[in-house]
Coordinates of C-alpha atoms and ligand atoms in Angstrom, one line a residue:
M1 CA 14.7 -1.8 -0.4
S2 CA 16.3 -0.1 -3.8
V3 CA 13.6 -0.8 -7.4
Q4 CA 15.6 -0.7 -10.2
T5 CA 13.5 -1.1 -13.3
V6 CA 13.7 -3.6 -16.5
R7 CA 11.9 -2.4 -18.6
A8 CA 8.9 -4.2 -20.1
A9 CA 9.6 -4.8 -23.9
S10 CA 6.4 -2.6 -26.0
E11 CA 3.0 -5.1 -25.3
P12 CA 5.5 -8.6 -24.8
A13 CA 3.2 -11.3 -26.2
P14 CA 2.2 -13.7 -22.9
A15 CA 5.0 -16.5 -22.7
T16 CA 3.9 -19.8 -24.2
D17 CA 7.0 -21.8 -22.0
P18 CA 6.9 -19.6 -18.3
A19 CA 9.4 -22.6 -17.1
N20 CA 12.1 -21.6 -19.9
E21 CA 14.0 -18.5 -18.4
G22 CA 12.3 -16.2 -20.9
G23 CA 9.6 -16.9 -20.6
L24 CA 10.4 -15.9 -16.8
A25 CA 11.7 -12.6 -18.3
R26 CA 8.7 -12.6 -20.5
E27 CA 6.7 -13.0 -17.1
V28 CA 8.1 -10.7 -14.6
A29 CA 7.8 -7.6 -17.6
R30 CA 4.1 -8.2 -18.2
R31 CA 3.5 -7.3 -14.2
R32 CA 2.3 -3.8 -13.3
T33 CA 2.2 -4.1 -9.0
F34 CA 0.8 -0.8 -7.8
A35 CA -1.1 0.8 -5.3
I36 CA -3.8 4.2 -4.9
I37 CA -2.5 6.2 -2.2
S38 CA -5.3 8.8 -1.4
H39 CA -6.6 11.1 1.1
P40 CA -9.5 9.1 2.6
D41 CA -13.0 10.4 0.3
A42 CA -10.9 10.9 -2.3
G43 CA -11.9 8.3 -4.7
K44 CA -9.9 5.9 -4.1
T45 CA -12.3 3.0 -3.6
T46 CA -14.1 4.4 -7.0
V47 CA -10.7 4.7 -8.4
T48 CA -10.3 1.2 -7.9
E49 CA -13.7 -0.3 -9.4
K50 CA -12.9 1.6 -12.7
L51 CA -9.4 -0.2 -12.8
L52 CA -11.1 -3.6 -12.0
L53 CA -13.8 -2.9 -15.4
F54 CA -10.9 -2.0 -17.7
G55 CA -9.9 -5.6 -16.3
N56 CA -13.3 -7.1 -16.8
A57 CA -13.2 -8.6 -13.2
I58 CA -15.9 -7.1 -12.3
G59 CA -18.8 -6.8 -14.5
L60 CA -20.4 -4.0 -13.5
A61 CA -19.6 -0.7 -11.4
G62 CA -20.6 -1.0 -7.8
T63 CA -19.4 -4.3 -7.3
V64 CA -16.2 -3.7 -5.0
K65 CA -19.7 -1.2 -2.5
A66 CA -21.1 -3.9 -2.2
R67 CA -18.4 -7.0 -2.3
K68 CA -17.3 -4.6 0.5
S69 CA -20.5 -4.0 2.3
N70 CA -21.3 -8.2 1.3
R71 CA -17.6 -8.8 3.6
H72 CA -18.7 -6.2 6.6
A73 CA -22.1 -8.6 7.3
T74 CA -19.9 -12.4 7.4
S75 CA -16.8 -11.5 8.7
D76 CA -17.4 -10.3 12.2
W77 CA -14.3 -8.6 13.0
M78 CA -14.9 -6.9 10.2
A79 CA -17.8 -5.8 11.9
M80 CA -16.2 -3.2 12.8
E81 CA -14.9 -1.5 9.5
R82 CA -19.2 -1.5 9.1
E83 CA -19.7 0.7 12.3
R84 CA -17.3 2.5 12.0
G85 CA -17.7 3.4 8.1
I86 CA -13.2 2.7 7.9
S87 CA -12.1 0.3 6.0
V88 CA -9.0 -1.1 7.7
T89 CA -8.0 -4.3 5.7
T90 CA -5.0 -4.5 2.7
S91 CA -6.5 -6.0 0.1
V92 CA -4.9 -7.4 -3.2
M93 CA -6.4 -7.4 -6.4
Q94 CA -5.4 -9.0 -10.0
F95 CA -6.5 -8.8 -13.0
D96 CA -4.9 -8.3 -17.0
Y97 CA -5.7 -5.3 -19.3
R98 CA -3.8 -4.9 -22.8
G99 CA -1.6 -8.3 -22.5
R100 CA -0.1 -7.0 -19.6
V101 CA -1.2 -8.9 -15.9
V102 CA -1.8 -6.1 -13.4
N103 CA -1.3 -6.3 -9.9
L104 CA -3.3 -3.8 -8.1
L105 CA -2.5 -3.0 -3.8
D106 CA -5.1 -1.4 -2.1
T107 CA -4.5 -0.2 1.1
P108 CA -6.0 0.7 4.1
G109 CA -8.1 4.7 4.2
H110 CA -7.9 5.2 8.2
E111 CA -4.6 7.3 8.9
D112 CA -5.2 5.0 12.4
F113 CA -3.9 1.3 10.1
S114 CA -1.0 3.7 7.9
E115 CA 1.6 1.6 9.3
D116 CA -0.7 -1.1 6.9
T117 CA -0.5 0.6 4.1
Y118 CA 3.4 2.1 4.8
R119 CA 3.8 -1.9 4.6
T120 CA 2.3 -2.1 2.7
L121 CA 3.9 0.6 -0.1
T122 CA 7.2 -1.8 0.4
A123 CA 5.7 -4.2 -2.1
V124 CA 4.5 -2.3 -4.5
D125 CA 6.7 -0.8 -7.7
S126 CA 4.6 2.3 -8.6
A127 CA 1.9 4.2 -7.4
L128 CA -1.1 5.9 -8.5
M129 CA -1.6 8.8 -6.0
V130 CA -5.4 10.1 -7.0
I131 CA -6.0 14.0 -5.3
D132 CA -9.9 15.7 -5.2
G133 CA -9.7 18.6 -7.6
A134 CA -11.9 20.7 -5.5
K135 CA -9.6 20.0 -1.8
G136 CA -5.9 19.7 -3.7
V137 CA -3.4 18.1 -1.0
E138 CA -4.1 16.7 1.6
S139 CA -2.2 15.8 5.1
R140 CA -3.1 11.8 4.2
T141 CA -1.6 12.1 1.0
I142 CA 1.7 14.6 1.6
K143 CA 2.5 11.3 4.3
L144 CA 2.4 8.6 1.8
L145 CA 4.4 11.0 -0.6
E146 CA 7.1 10.5 1.7
V147 CA 7.2 7.2 2.3
C148 CA 6.9 6.4 -1.3
R149 CA 10.1 8.5 -1.3
L150 CA 11.9 6.7 0.9
R151 CA 12.0 3.9 -1.3
D152 CA 12.0 7.1 -5.2
T153 CA 8.8 4.6 -5.5
P154 CA 7.2 6.2 -9.8
I155 CA 4.2 7.8 -9.0
M156 CA 1.3 8.6 -11.8
T157 CA -1.9 11.2 -10.0
F158 CA -5.2 11.3 -11.6
I159 CA -7.5 14.5 -10.1
N160 CA -10.7 13.4 -9.9
K161 CA -14.2 14.9 -9.7
L162 CA -13.6 17.4 -12.8
D163 CA -17.8 16.7 -13.0
R164 CA -17.2 18.7 -9.1
E165 CA -16.6 22.0 -9.3
I166 CA -13.0 21.7 -8.8
R167 CA -10.0 24.2 -8.5
E168 CA -8.0 25.7 -11.1
P169 CA -5.9 22.9 -12.8
I170 CA -2.8 24.9 -12.3
Q171 CA -3.0 26.0 -8.6
L172 CA -3.6 22.1 -8.7
L173 CA -0.2 21.5 -10.1
D174 CA 1.9 23.4 -8.2
E175 CA 0.2 22.6 -5.4
I176 CA 1.5 19.2 -6.2
E177 CA 4.6 20.3 -7.0
D178 CA 5.3 22.5 -3.8
V179 CA 4.0 20.1 -1.6
L180 CA 4.3 17.3 -2.6
Q181 CA 7.4 18.3 -4.1
I182 CA 8.0 16.6 -7.4
E183 CA 7.4 17.8 -10.8
C184 CA 3.9 17.1 -12.5
A185 CA 3.3 16.5 -16.8
P186 CA 0.1 17.3 -17.2
M187 CA -1.2 14.4 -20.2
T188 CA -4.6 14.4 -20.5
W189 CA -6.3 18.5 -19.6
P190 CA -9.7 19.1 -18.1
I191 CA -11.8 21.5 -20.5
G192 CA -14.0 23.3 -17.6
S193 CA -15.4 21.5 -14.7
G194 CA -18.5 21.1 -12.9
R195 CA -21.4 21.8 -14.9
F196 CA -19.7 23.2 -17.7
F197 CA -16.9 19.6 -17.8
R198 CA -17.1 18.9 -20.8
G199 CA -13.9 16.1 -21.7
V200 CA -9.3 15.7 -21.2
Y201 CA -7.3 17.0 -23.5
H202 CA -4.7 15.0 -24.7
L203 CA -2.1 16.9 -24.9
G204 CA 0.1 14.0 -26.2
L205 CA -2.4 12.7 -28.7
D206 CA -3.7 15.8 -30.1
R207 CA -7.1 14.2 -29.4
I208 CA -9.8 15.7 -26.8
I209 CA -11.8 13.2 -25.8
C210 CA -15.4 14.2 -24.8
Y211 CA -17.5 13.6 -21.7
R212 CA -20.7 12.5 -21.2
P213 CA -22.5 11.8 -18.1
G214 CA -23.9 8.6 -16.1
V215 CA -22.5 6.2 -18.1
G216 CA -19.2 4.8 -15.4
D217 CA -21.0 1.9 -14.1
H218 CA -19.4 0.3 -17.7
V219 CA -16.7 0.6 -19.9
H220 CA -17.5 3.0 -22.2
F221 CA -15.5 4.9 -24.9
F222 CA -15.5 8.3 -25.8
D223 CA -16.3 10.3 -28.4
T224 CA -13.0 12.1 -29.8
I225 CA -12.1 15.0 -32.0
D226 CA -8.4 14.5 -33.7
G227 CA -6.6 17.8 -33.8
L228 CA -7.4 20.9 -31.6
A229 CA -7.0 22.7 -34.6
S230 CA -8.7 21.2 -36.3
D231 CA -11.8 22.4 -38.2
E232 CA -14.5 19.9 -35.2
A233 CA -13.0 21.1 -33.0
R234 CA -13.6 24.5 -33.5
A235 CA -17.7 23.6 -34.2
W236 CA -16.9 21.1 -30.5
L237 CA -15.8 24.3 -28.8
G238 CA -17.5 27.0 -30.0
D239 CA -16.7 30.4 -28.3
D240 CA -14.9 28.4 -25.9
H241 CA -12.0 27.3 -29.2
A242 CA -10.1 30.3 -28.6
G243 CA -9.2 30.6 -25.1
F244 CA -8.5 26.8 -24.7
V245 CA -6.2 26.9 -27.0
D246 CA -4.0 30.1 -25.3
E247 CA -4.2 27.6 -21.4
V248 CA -3.2 25.4 -23.8
E249 CA 0.1 26.8 -25.0
L250 CA -0.2 28.1 -22.2
I251 CA 0.2 25.2 -20.0
Q252 CA 3.3 23.2 -22.5
G253 CA 5.3 26.4 -21.9
A254 CA 4.6 26.2 -18.4
S255 CA 4.9 22.6 -17.3
H256 CA 7.0 20.0 -17.5
P257 CA 6.9 17.6 -20.6
F258 CA 6.3 13.0 -19.3
D259 CA 10.4 12.4 -18.7
E260 CA 10.3 8.4 -18.2
Q261 CA 13.0 8.0 -16.9
A262 CA 12.0 11.0 -15.0
F263 CA 8.4 9.2 -13.8
L264 CA 11.0 5.8 -13.1
D265 CA 13.1 8.7 -10.9
G266 CA 10.2 8.8 -8.6
T267 CA 10.8 13.0 -9.1
R268 CA 8.1 14.0 -11.7
S269 CA 4.7 12.7 -12.3
P270 CA 2.3 11.8 -15.0
V271 CA -1.3 14.1 -14.6
F272 CA -4.4 12.7 -15.3
F273 CA -7.6 14.3 -15.4
G274 CA -11.1 12.7 -14.6
T275 CA -13.7 11.8 -12.7
A276 CA -13.5 7.9 -11.8
L277 CA -17.2 7.9 -10.4
G278 CA -18.0 8.8 -14.6
N279 CA -15.3 6.3 -15.5
F280 CA -14.1 8.8 -18.2
G281 CA -9.7 10.1 -17.9
V282 CA -9.4 6.9 -15.8
R283 CA -8.7 4.4 -18.7
E284 CA -5.8 7.3 -19.8
C285 CA -4.6 6.7 -17.1
V286 CA -4.2 3.3 -16.8
D287 CA -3.4 2.6 -20.8
H288 CA -0.1 4.5 -19.4
L289 CA 0.2 3.0 -16.7
V290 CA 0.6 -0.5 -18.1
E291 CA 3.0 1.5 -20.5
H292 CA 5.3 2.9 -18.2
A293 CA 4.9 1.9 -15.4
P294 CA 7.3 -0.4 -13.6
S295 CA 8.3 -4.5 -13.9
P296 CA 9.2 -5.2 -11.1
G297 CA 13.4 -5.1 -10.9
K298 CA 16.3 -5.9 -8.4
R299 CA 15.8 -6.0 -4.3
E300 CA 18.5 -5.4 -2.1
A301 CA 18.5 -9.0 0.4
S302 CA 21.2 -8.9 3.4
T303 CA 23.0 -10.9 1.2
R304 CA 23.1 -10.0 -2.1
D305 CA 21.1 -7.9 -5.4
V306 CA 18.2 -10.5 -6.0
Q307 CA 17.1 -9.8 -10.0
P308 CA 13.6 -11.2 -10.6
D309 CA 13.8 -12.5 -13.6
E310 CA 16.4 -14.8 -11.5
A311 CA 15.2 -18.8 -12.0
P312 CA 15.1 -19.4 -7.7
F313 CA 11.6 -18.6 -6.2
S314 CA 12.1 -15.7 -3.3
G315 CA 9.6 -13.7 -1.5
F316 CA 8.9 -11.9 1.1
V317 CA 5.5 -11.2 3.8
F318 CA 4.6 -7.9 3.8
K319 CA 1.0 -7.9 5.7
V320 CA -0.1 -11.3 7.5
Q321 CA -4.6 -10.7 8.4
A322 CA -6.3 -12.9 10.3
N323 CA -9.3 -14.3 9.8
M324 CA -10.1 -12.5 6.2
D325 CA -13.4 -15.2 6.2
P326 CA -14.7 -16.4 8.7
R327 CA -15.9 -19.8 6.8
H328 CA -11.2 -20.5 6.5
R329 CA -10.7 -18.6 10.2
D330 CA -7.0 -18.9 10.0
R331 CA -4.6 -16.1 9.2
I332 CA -3.6 -14.9 5.0
A333 CA 0.1 -14.1 5.3
F334 CA 0.4 -11.4 2.2
L335 CA 4.0 -13.1 -0.1
R336 CA 5.6 -10.1 -2.8
V337 CA 7.3 -12.8 -4.6
C338 CA 10.5 -10.9 -5.5
S339 CA 11.8 -13.7 -7.9
G340 CA 11.5 -16.6 -9.6
R341 CA 8.7 -19.2 -10.3
Y342 CA 5.9 -19.8 -7.2
R343 CA 4.3 -23.7 -8.3
Q344 CA 2.0 -24.9 -6.6
G345 CA 3.6 -27.5 -4.0
M346 CA 7.1 -25.8 -4.0
R347 CA 9.4 -26.4 -0.8
M348 CA 10.2 -23.1 0.3
R349 CA 13.0 -22.5 3.7
N350 CA 11.4 -19.7 6.0
A351 CA 15.0 -17.9 5.8
R352 CA 13.5 -16.7 9.8
L353 CA 12.8 -20.1 11.5
A354 CA 16.0 -21.8 8.8
R355 CA 12.7 -25.3 8.2
P356 CA 11.7 -25.7 5.3
V357 CA 7.9 -25.3 4.9
K358 CA 5.5 -27.2 1.7
V359 CA 2.8 -25.3 1.0
T360 CA -0.1 -26.8 -1.3
D361 CA -2.6 -23.5 -0.5
A362 CA -0.8 -21.2 -1.7
V363 CA -3.7 -18.1 -3.1
T364 CA -4.2 -15.5 -5.6
F365 CA -6.8 -13.0 -5.5
L366 CA -8.9 -11.9 -7.7
A367 CA -10.8 -8.6 -6.8
G368 CA -10.3 -10.0 -3.1
D369 CA -11.7 -13.8 -4.1
R370 CA -8.9 -16.7 -2.5
K371 CA -8.3 -18.6 -5.2
R372 CA -5.4 -21.3 -5.2
A373 CA -2.3 -19.6 -6.6
D374 CA -0.7 -22.9 -9.2
E375 CA 2.0 -20.9 -10.3
A376 CA 3.4 -17.1 -9.5
Y377 CA 5.8 -14.9 -10.6
A378 CA 7.6 -11.8 -9.5
G379 CA 5.1 -8.8 -8.5
D380 CA 2.7 -11.0 -8.2
I381 CA 1.2 -11.1 -4.1
I382 CA 0.4 -15.4 -3.2
G383 CA -1.3 -15.4 0.0
L384 CA 0.0 -18.4 2.3
P385 CA -2.7 -19.5 5.1
N386 CA -0.8 -20.3 8.1
H387 CA -2.0 -20.3 12.2
G388 CA 0.1 -18.9 13.4
G389 CA 4.0 -19.1 12.6
I390 CA 4.5 -16.5 9.8
C391 CA 5.3 -13.3 10.1
I392 CA 5.8 -9.6 8.4
A393 CA 9.1 -9.9 7.2
D394 CA 10.2 -13.4 6.7
T395 CA 11.6 -13.8 3.8
F396 CA 10.5 -17.2 1.3
T397 CA 13.5 -18.7 -0.9
E398 CA 14.1 -22.4 -2.5
G399 CA 16.8 -22.9 0.1
E400 CA 19.6 -19.6 -0.3
V401 CA 19.6 -18.0 3.3
L402 CA 18.7 -14.3 2.0
G403 CA 16.5 -11.8 4.4
F404 CA 14.7 -9.8 2.3
R405 CA 15.5 -5.7 3.7
G406 CA 13.5 -2.5 3.7
I407 CA 10.4 -4.5 6.2
P408 CA 10.5 -1.0 8.9
N409 CA 8.8 -1.3 12.1
F410 CA 7.8 2.5 12.4
A411 CA 8.4 3.6 16.5
P412 CA 4.5 3.9 17.7
E413 CA 3.3 6.9 19.2
L414 CA 0.9 6.7 21.5
F415 CA 0.8 3.4 24.5
R416 CA -1.0 2.0 26.7
R417 CA -0.9 -0.5 29.3
V418 CA -3.1 -3.7 28.6
R419 CA -4.4 -6.3 31.5
P420 CA -6.9 -9.0 30.9
R421 CA -10.5 -8.5 33.0
D422 CA -10.2 -11.6 34.0
P423 CA -6.3 -12.1 36.1
L424 CA -7.3 -15.7 34.3
K425 CA -6.9 -15.1 31.4
S426 CA -3.9 -13.2 31.3
K427 CA -2.1 -16.4 29.3
Q428 CA -4.3 -15.7 26.1
L429 CA -3.6 -12.3 26.3
A430 CA 0.0 -12.1 26.4
R431 CA -0.7 -15.3 23.3
G432 CA -2.7 -12.5 21.2
L433 CA -1.4 -10.0 21.6
R434 CA 1.7 -11.5 20.3
Q435 CA 0.3 -13.1 17.6
L436 CA -1.7 -9.4 17.3
S437 CA 1.9 -7.9 17.3
E438 CA 3.2 -10.1 14.6
E439 CA 0.0 -9.0 12.4
G440 CA 1.3 -5.5 13.2
A441 CA -1.9 -5.0 14.0
S442 CA -0.4 -3.6 16.8
Q443 CA 3.1 -3.4 19.0
V444 CA 3.7 -4.8 21.9
F445 CA 6.5 -4.7 24.6
F446 CA 6.5 -7.3 27.7
P447 CA 8.4 -4.9 30.8
L448 CA 12.4 -6.6 31.8
L449 CA 10.8 -6.1 35.1
S450 CA 6.9 -6.3 35.8
N451 CA 4.6 -7.6 34.1
D452 CA 2.5 -5.2 33.1
I453 CA 1.8 -5.2 29.4
V454 CA 2.2 -1.4 27.1
I455 CA 0.9 -2.0 23.2
G456 CA 2.0 0.6 20.9
A457 CA 0.1 2.4 18.2
V458 CA 0.4 5.0 15.6
G459 CA -3.5 5.5 16.0
P460 CA -6.1 4.7 18.2
L461 CA -8.8 3.7 16.3
Q462 CA -5.2 0.3 16.4
F463 CA -6.2 0.1 20.3
D464 CA -9.8 0.0 20.0
L465 CA -10.0 -2.8 16.8
V466 CA -6.9 -5.0 19.7
A467 CA -10.4 -5.7 21.5
F468 CA -12.0 -6.0 20.5
R469 CA -9.7 -8.7 18.4
L470 CA -8.4 -9.7 21.4
D471 CA -12.4 -10.8 23.2
D472 CA -13.5 -11.9 19.7
E473 CA -10.3 -14.6 19.0
Y474 CA -8.2 -15.1 22.0
R475 CA -11.2 -14.5 24.6
A476 CA -9.7 -12.3 26.4
D477 CA -11.5 -9.4 27.4
C478 CA -8.9 -6.4 28.1
V479 CA -8.5 -3.1 30.3
F480 CA -6.4 -0.7 29.0
E481 CA -5.4 1.9 31.3
T482 CA -3.0 5.1 30.5
A483 CA 0.7 4.0 29.8
R484 CA 3.4 6.9 31.3
V485 CA 5.3 6.1 27.2
F486 CA 6.2 9.3 25.3
T487 CA 7.8 7.1 22.1
V488 CA 10.0 3.6 21.9
R489 CA 13.3 3.0 20.8
W490 CA 15.1 -0.1 20.2
V491 CA 19.0 -0.1 21.7
S492 CA 21.5 -2.3 20.3
G493 CA 25.7 -2.7 21.1
D494 CA 27.6 -3.4 22.8
P495 CA 26.7 -6.1 25.5
G496 CA 28.7 -4.6 28.6
A497 CA 26.5 -1.1 27.7
I498 CA 22.9 -2.7 27.7
S499 CA 24.1 -4.8 31.1
E500 CA 24.9 -1.1 32.8
L501 CA 21.7 -0.1 31.0
E502 CA 19.7 -2.8 33.2
R503 CA 21.2 -1.8 35.8
R504 CA 20.8 1.9 36.0
S505 CA 17.5 2.3 33.9
G506 CA 15.6 -1.5 33.2
E507 CA 12.1 -0.8 34.7
R508 CA 13.0 1.8 31.6
L509 CA 13.2 -2.1 29.3
A510 CA 11.0 -4.3 27.7
L511 CA 10.7 -7.0 24.6
D512 CA 9.2 -6.4 21.7
G513 CA 7.0 -9.1 20.2
G514 CA 9.4 -10.1 18.2
G515 CA 12.4 -10.2 21.2
C516 CA 13.9 -6.3 20.5
L517 CA 15.4 -4.8 23.1
A518 CA 13.6 -1.7 23.5
Y519 CA 13.6 1.4 25.1
L520 CA 10.2 3.2 27.1
A521 CA 11.4 6.8 27.5
P522 CA 8.2 8.8 29.5
T523 CA 9.6 11.9 28.5
R524 CA 11.4 13.4 26.4
A525 CA 13.6 15.0 27.8
N526 CA 14.2 10.8 30.2
L527 CA 15.3 10.1 26.5
A528 CA 17.9 12.3 25.9
L529 CA 19.1 12.2 29.2
A530 CA 19.5 8.6 28.1
E531 CA 21.0 9.1 25.0
E532 CA 23.7 11.4 26.6
R533 CA 24.5 8.5 29.5
F534 CA 24.3 5.9 27.5
G535 CA 25.9 7.5 23.8
E536 CA 28.1 4.5 23.6
L537 CA 24.5 2.4 22.5
R538 CA 21.6 3.4 19.7
F539 CA 18.8 5.0 20.3
A540 CA 16.8 4.2 17.0
A541 CA 13.5 5.2 15.7
T542 CA 13.1 2.3 13.5
R543 CA 13.9 -1.4 13.3
E544 CA 14.0 -3.7 10.0
H545 CA 11.3 -6.6 11.2
A546 CA 14.5 -9.0 10.0
E547 CA 16.8 -7.5 12.6
H548 CA 15.1 -10.1 15.3
D549 CA 16.9 -12.8 12.7
Ligands
G4P1 P1 -12.0 7.0 -1.4 O1 -11.9 5.5 -1.2 O2 -11.1 7.5 -1.6 O3 -12.3 7.4 0.1 O4 -13.1 7.9 -1.7 P2 -14.9 7.0 -2.9 O5 -13.9 6.1 -4.0 O6 -15.1 6.1 -1.5 O7 -15.2 8.2 -2.8 C1 -16.1 8.7 -2.1 C2 -17.4 9.7 -2.6 O8 -17.4 10.5 -3.4 C3 -18.7 8.7 -2.7 O9 -19.5 9.5 -1.8 C4 -18.6 8.4 -4.8 O10 -19.3 7.7 -4.8 C5 -17.7 9.8 -4.2 N1 -16.6 10.4 -5.3 C6 -15.9 9.5 -5.9 N2 -15.6 9.5 -8.0 C7 -15.7 11.0 -7.9 C8 -16.3 11.7 -8.8 O11 -15.1 11.8 -10.1 N3 -17.1 12.9 -8.6 C9 -17.9 12.5 -7.6 N4 -19.1 13.1 -8.9 N5 -18.3 11.9 -7.1 C10 -17.7 11.2 -6.3 P3 -20.0 9.2 -1.4 O12 -21.8 9.9 -1.6 O13 -19.5 9.1 -0.1 O14 -20.5 7.3 -1.9 P4 -21.2 6.6 -2.6 O15 -22.7 6.6 -1.9 O16 -21.8 7.3 -3.4 O17 -20.7 5.9 -2.5

């Protein structure tokens, strides 16, 4: 899925009459839809919380974490999250900031749920990468950046935890450039760190922002000093002044300047330093984000490109989540609006099912809370409550036959055979597994020639989650056994060759949850042999979700 940006006019006024087309374009230009990506513990939750403070979506820091544990306490299957201290789900938060509508998509921190994160990244227009200043670039960040690169997503960087001893800032930038292959444009530069952390210098504004600890739980306006060469700056920095001026000169000479186009192309990242816990340096980062990050652009669909400000409504589902709230025992499909305007009660068509649905009860997510959505525009995420039947990558339109592209299924890396503990529960088990695969919780494969169901996952915790939910929601207690599967490839091509493959290797073939034919290879050598023997067939490691249409 490619994204072309539509630049926002500076500080656009909210549309007065959103129904007319000028209003539509203005609403689109106001949207900023992004995700925070980081290695666990780098500070994603803390940054999120500060952004919500700036957006007035919460009153006091601590609320997000409190809400997290509250949710844990009231939701059944999220009890697993609490037991293991991990965050499984993706939440969506919308808030207003400086005339913009910010849609922040949070992603699961644990790598075992990375498929969910990858798909969430198909629904954003930019990403904020949070890096722990003491640790630098960590493994999960590398993987997430790879996924962002698939769509050339613009990346902003926040280097966190400056109130602790961090590594040399210049080394950190070098590491980001070398390992992540993205140019760095420092926007602020730290003055000391740890016990000697004094603030940051904003290179573009020629302004020092003075750090003060202990005010991180609310929005605080820190003291500033204009001009690094000013007497005030000299007096404030004292003996450190000359050294710091030299450092800044060095940085300005050795690093890349901010370049809007390079940022939008995903090749250069503006970098900010600060401490999320102290809510320091975050404001500069979010200000830059709402000013420079792209508003929703065009999206590639099967038949044509869809522009965000065209009148007909369209959108795609990037996540399905069950049982978000025990008071509503339902599923929520998260739909990213790609064009037009969602209106409460409108009729939409699910392109895969080729039938209209009336949506009266879509919800938006305000700081994680659900509330009825009256209207939504490109870039917004709406939740469609349902009792099954909506799958990942489903496209919704006002009637046009259209399928958005670029929401891939990744070949799982781990496999288990699964059977019900009680043989009489095999129907519940198959139904549960099918539904869980529709949600993307795991992938399921039904072999053509046997009743041994195989499930595939990216991380082992996904199996635990599936077992927990099968028992909890479908009353199908299950047993996992080792499966002799090394990897899976989706097979397509000439029907004659497929029949021949079925005849010769039928025991290796299965249908996945979406009804697509898959080859379950027991070893790498076996896969190589099958690919060689059936050279005319395509053995694909990913499958576009929409391909089973
Ligand atoms: P994550 O979502 O990326 O996993 O990270 P999270 O924000 O939960 O932060 C991980 C830990 O790092 C938390 O500590 C958090 O308080 C701490 N942290 C975040 N930003 C900063 C910062 O700027 N400076 C310092 N010194 N610490 C920071 P914890 O002890 O695991 O949790 P908690 O008891 O503080 O909630």
